[in-house]
PDB file of C-alpha atoms in Angstrom:
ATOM      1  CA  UNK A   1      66.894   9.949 145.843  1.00 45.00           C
ATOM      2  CA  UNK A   2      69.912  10.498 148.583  1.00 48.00           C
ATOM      3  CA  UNK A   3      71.167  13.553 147.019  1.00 52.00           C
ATOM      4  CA  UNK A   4      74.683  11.904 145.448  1.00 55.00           C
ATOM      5  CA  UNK A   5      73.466   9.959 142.827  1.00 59.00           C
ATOM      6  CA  UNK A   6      72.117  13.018 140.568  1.00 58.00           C
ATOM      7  CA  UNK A   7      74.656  16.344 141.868  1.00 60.00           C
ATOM      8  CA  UNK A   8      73.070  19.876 141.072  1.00 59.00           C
ATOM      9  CA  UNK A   9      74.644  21.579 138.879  1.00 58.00           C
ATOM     10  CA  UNK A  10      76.974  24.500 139.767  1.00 60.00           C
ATOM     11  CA  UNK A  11      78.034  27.605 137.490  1.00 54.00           C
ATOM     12  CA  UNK A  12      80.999  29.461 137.971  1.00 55.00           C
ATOM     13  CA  UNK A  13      80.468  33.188 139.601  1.00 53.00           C
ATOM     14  CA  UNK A  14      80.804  35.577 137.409  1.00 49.00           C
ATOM     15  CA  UNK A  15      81.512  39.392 138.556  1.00 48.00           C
ATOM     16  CA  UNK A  16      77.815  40.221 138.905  1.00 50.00           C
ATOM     17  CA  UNK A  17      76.842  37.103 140.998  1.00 48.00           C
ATOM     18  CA  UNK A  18      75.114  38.074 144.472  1.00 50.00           C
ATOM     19  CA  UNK A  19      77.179  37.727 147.336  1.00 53.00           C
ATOM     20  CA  UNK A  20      75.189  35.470 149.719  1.00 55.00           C
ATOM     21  CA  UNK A  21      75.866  38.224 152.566  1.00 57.00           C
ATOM     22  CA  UNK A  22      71.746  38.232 153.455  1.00 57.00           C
ATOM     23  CA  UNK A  23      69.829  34.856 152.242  1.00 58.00           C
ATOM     24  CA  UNK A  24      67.606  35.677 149.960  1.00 52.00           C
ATOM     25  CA  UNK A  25      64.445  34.188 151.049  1.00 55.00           C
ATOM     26  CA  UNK A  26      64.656  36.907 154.069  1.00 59.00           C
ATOM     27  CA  UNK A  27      64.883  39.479 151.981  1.00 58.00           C
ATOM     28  CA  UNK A  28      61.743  41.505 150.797  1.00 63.00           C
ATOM     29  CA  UNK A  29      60.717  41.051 147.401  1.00 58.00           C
ATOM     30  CA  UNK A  30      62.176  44.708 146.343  1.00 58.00           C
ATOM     31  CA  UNK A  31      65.481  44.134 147.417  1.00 59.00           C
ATOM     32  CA  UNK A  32      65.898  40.342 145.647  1.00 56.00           C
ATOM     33  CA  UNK A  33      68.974  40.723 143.634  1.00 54.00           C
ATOM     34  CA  UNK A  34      68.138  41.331 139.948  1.00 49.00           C
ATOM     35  CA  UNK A  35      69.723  41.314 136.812  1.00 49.00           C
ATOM     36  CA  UNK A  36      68.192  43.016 134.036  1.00 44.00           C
ATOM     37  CA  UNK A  37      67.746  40.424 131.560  1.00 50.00           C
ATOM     38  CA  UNK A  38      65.047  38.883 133.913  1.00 80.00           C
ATOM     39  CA  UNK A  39      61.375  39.604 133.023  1.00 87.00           C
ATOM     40  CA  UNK A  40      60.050  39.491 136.365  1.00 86.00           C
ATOM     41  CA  UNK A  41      62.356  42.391 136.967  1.00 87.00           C
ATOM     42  CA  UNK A  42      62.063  44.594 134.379  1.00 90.00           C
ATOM     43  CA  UNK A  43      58.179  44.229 135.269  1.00 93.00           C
ATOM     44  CA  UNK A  44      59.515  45.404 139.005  1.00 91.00           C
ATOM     45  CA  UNK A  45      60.859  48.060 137.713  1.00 90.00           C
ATOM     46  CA  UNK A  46      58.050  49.409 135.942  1.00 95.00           C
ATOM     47  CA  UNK A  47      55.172  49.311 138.700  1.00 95.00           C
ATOM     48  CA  UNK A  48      52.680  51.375 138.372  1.00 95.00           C
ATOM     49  CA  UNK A  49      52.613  51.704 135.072  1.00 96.00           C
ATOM     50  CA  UNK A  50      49.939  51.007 132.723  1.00 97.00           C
ATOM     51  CA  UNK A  51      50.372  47.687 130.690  1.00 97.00           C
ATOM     52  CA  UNK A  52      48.467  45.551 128.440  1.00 97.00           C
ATOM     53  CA  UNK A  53      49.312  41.806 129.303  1.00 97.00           C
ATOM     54  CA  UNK A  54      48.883  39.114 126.604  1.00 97.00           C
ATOM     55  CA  UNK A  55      48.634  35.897 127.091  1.00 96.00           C
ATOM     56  CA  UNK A  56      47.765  32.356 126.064  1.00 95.00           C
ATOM     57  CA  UNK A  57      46.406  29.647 127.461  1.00 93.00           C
ATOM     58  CA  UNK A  58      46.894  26.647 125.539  1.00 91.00           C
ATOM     59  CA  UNK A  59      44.609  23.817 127.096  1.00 89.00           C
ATOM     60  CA  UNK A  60      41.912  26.221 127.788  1.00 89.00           C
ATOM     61  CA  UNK A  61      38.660  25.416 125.094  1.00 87.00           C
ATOM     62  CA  UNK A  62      36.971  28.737 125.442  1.00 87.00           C
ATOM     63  CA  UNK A  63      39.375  31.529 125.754  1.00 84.00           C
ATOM     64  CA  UNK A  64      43.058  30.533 124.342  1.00 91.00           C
ATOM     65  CA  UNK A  65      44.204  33.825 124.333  1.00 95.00           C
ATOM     66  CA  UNK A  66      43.506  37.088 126.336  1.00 95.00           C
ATOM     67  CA  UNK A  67      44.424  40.270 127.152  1.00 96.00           C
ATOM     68  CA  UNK A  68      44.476  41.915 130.614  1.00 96.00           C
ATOM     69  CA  UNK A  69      44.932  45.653 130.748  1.00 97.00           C
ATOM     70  CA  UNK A  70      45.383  47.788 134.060  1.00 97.00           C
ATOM     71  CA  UNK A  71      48.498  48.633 136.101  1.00 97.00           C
ATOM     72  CA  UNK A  72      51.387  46.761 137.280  1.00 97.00           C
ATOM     73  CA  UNK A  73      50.772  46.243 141.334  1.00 97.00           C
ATOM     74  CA  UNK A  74      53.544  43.380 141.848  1.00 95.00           C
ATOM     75  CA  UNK A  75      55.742  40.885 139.896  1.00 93.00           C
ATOM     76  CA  UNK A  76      57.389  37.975 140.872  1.00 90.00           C
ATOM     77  CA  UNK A  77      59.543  34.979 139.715  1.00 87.00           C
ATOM     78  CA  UNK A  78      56.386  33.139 138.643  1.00 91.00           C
ATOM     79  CA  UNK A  79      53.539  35.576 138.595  1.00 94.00           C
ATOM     80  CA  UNK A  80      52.444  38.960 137.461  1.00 96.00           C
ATOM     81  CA  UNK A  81      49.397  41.325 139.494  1.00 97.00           C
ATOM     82  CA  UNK A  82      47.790  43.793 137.129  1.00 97.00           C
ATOM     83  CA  UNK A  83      44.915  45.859 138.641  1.00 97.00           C
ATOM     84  CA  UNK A  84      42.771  46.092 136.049  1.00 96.00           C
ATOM     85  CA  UNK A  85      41.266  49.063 134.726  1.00 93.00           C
ATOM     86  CA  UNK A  86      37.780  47.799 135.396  1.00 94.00           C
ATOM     87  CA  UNK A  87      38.378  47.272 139.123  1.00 94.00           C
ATOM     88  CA  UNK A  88      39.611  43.780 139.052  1.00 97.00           C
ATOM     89  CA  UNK A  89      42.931  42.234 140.570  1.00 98.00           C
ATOM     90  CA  UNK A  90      44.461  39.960 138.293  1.00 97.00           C
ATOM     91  CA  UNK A  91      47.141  37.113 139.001  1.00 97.00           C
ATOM     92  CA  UNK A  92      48.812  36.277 136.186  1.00 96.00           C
ATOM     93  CA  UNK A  93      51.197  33.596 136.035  1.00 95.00           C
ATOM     94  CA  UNK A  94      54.391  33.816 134.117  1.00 94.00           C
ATOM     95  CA  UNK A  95      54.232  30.813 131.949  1.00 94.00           C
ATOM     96  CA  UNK A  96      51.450  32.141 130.120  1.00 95.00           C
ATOM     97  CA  UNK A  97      52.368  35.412 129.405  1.00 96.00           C
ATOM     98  CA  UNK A  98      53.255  36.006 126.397  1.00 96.00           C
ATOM     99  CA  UNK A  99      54.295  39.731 126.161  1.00 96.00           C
ATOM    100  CA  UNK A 100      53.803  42.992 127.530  1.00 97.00           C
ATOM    101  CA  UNK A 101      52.814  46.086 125.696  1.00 97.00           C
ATOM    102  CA  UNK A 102      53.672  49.774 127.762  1.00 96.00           C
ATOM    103  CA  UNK A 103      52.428  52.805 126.807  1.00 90.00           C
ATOM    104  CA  UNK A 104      55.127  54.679 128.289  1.00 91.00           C
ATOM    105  CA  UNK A 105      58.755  54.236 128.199  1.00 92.00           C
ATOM    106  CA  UNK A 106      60.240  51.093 130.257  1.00 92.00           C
ATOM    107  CA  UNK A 107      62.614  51.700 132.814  1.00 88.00           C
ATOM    108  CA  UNK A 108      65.494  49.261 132.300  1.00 79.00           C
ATOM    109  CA  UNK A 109      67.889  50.303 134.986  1.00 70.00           C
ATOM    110  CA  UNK A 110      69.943  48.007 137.026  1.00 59.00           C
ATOM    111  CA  UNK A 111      70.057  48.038 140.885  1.00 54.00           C
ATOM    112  CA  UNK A 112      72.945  47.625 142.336  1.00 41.00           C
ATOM    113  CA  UNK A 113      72.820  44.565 144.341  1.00 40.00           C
ATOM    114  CA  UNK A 114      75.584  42.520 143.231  1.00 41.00           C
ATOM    115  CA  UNK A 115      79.281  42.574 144.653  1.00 41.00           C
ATOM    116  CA  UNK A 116      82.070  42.761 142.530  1.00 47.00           C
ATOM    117  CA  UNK A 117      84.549  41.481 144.836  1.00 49.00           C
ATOM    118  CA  UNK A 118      83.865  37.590 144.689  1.00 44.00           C
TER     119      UNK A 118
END
């Protein structure tokens, strides 16, 4: 399609929108803005820390659901890597996931990257 026929959609700014000062795709992964509603980064926010990871996969004939236990290495928009306490790395992509179980206390904090002064 040329683009004109179907516009994106646009949301208003709000007074925790990111700036645009840096674009994002040079940023490293730490310092992507975040808000803390996001999985991805409350997962972020909590590496290092031991986790049991459940999920399902629902076309899958032999295992539909599973469990992966280990600590949190790296999360992203779409994925989740959990060393696992038997000396495997796993990559777990966010679609499946279904929850994640601490044994510790999460840390919800909020970084702040967003300007107020849009």
């Amino acid at each position: 399609m040329n683009g004109t026929y179907y516009p994106n959609p646009s949301f208003p700014l709000n007074e925790n929108s990111y700036n645009g000062s840096i674009p994002m795709e040079d940023m490293p992964m730490e310092d992507i803005p975040m808000e803390q509603s996001f999985i991805e980064n409350i997962l972020r926010h909590n590496k290092g820390k031991k986790v049991k990871a459940y999920v399902s996969f629902p076309d899958a004939n032999e295992w539909k659901d599973k469990i992966f236990e280990g600590t949190i290495e790296q999360a992203g928009r779409d994925h989740l890597i959990i060393k696992g306490n038997n000396g495997k790395w796993y990559l777990i992509l966010m679609i499946y996931l279904d929850y994640v179980e601490f044994d510790e206390k999460i840390d919800y904090t909020e970084k702040k990257y967003f300007s107020s002064n849009n």
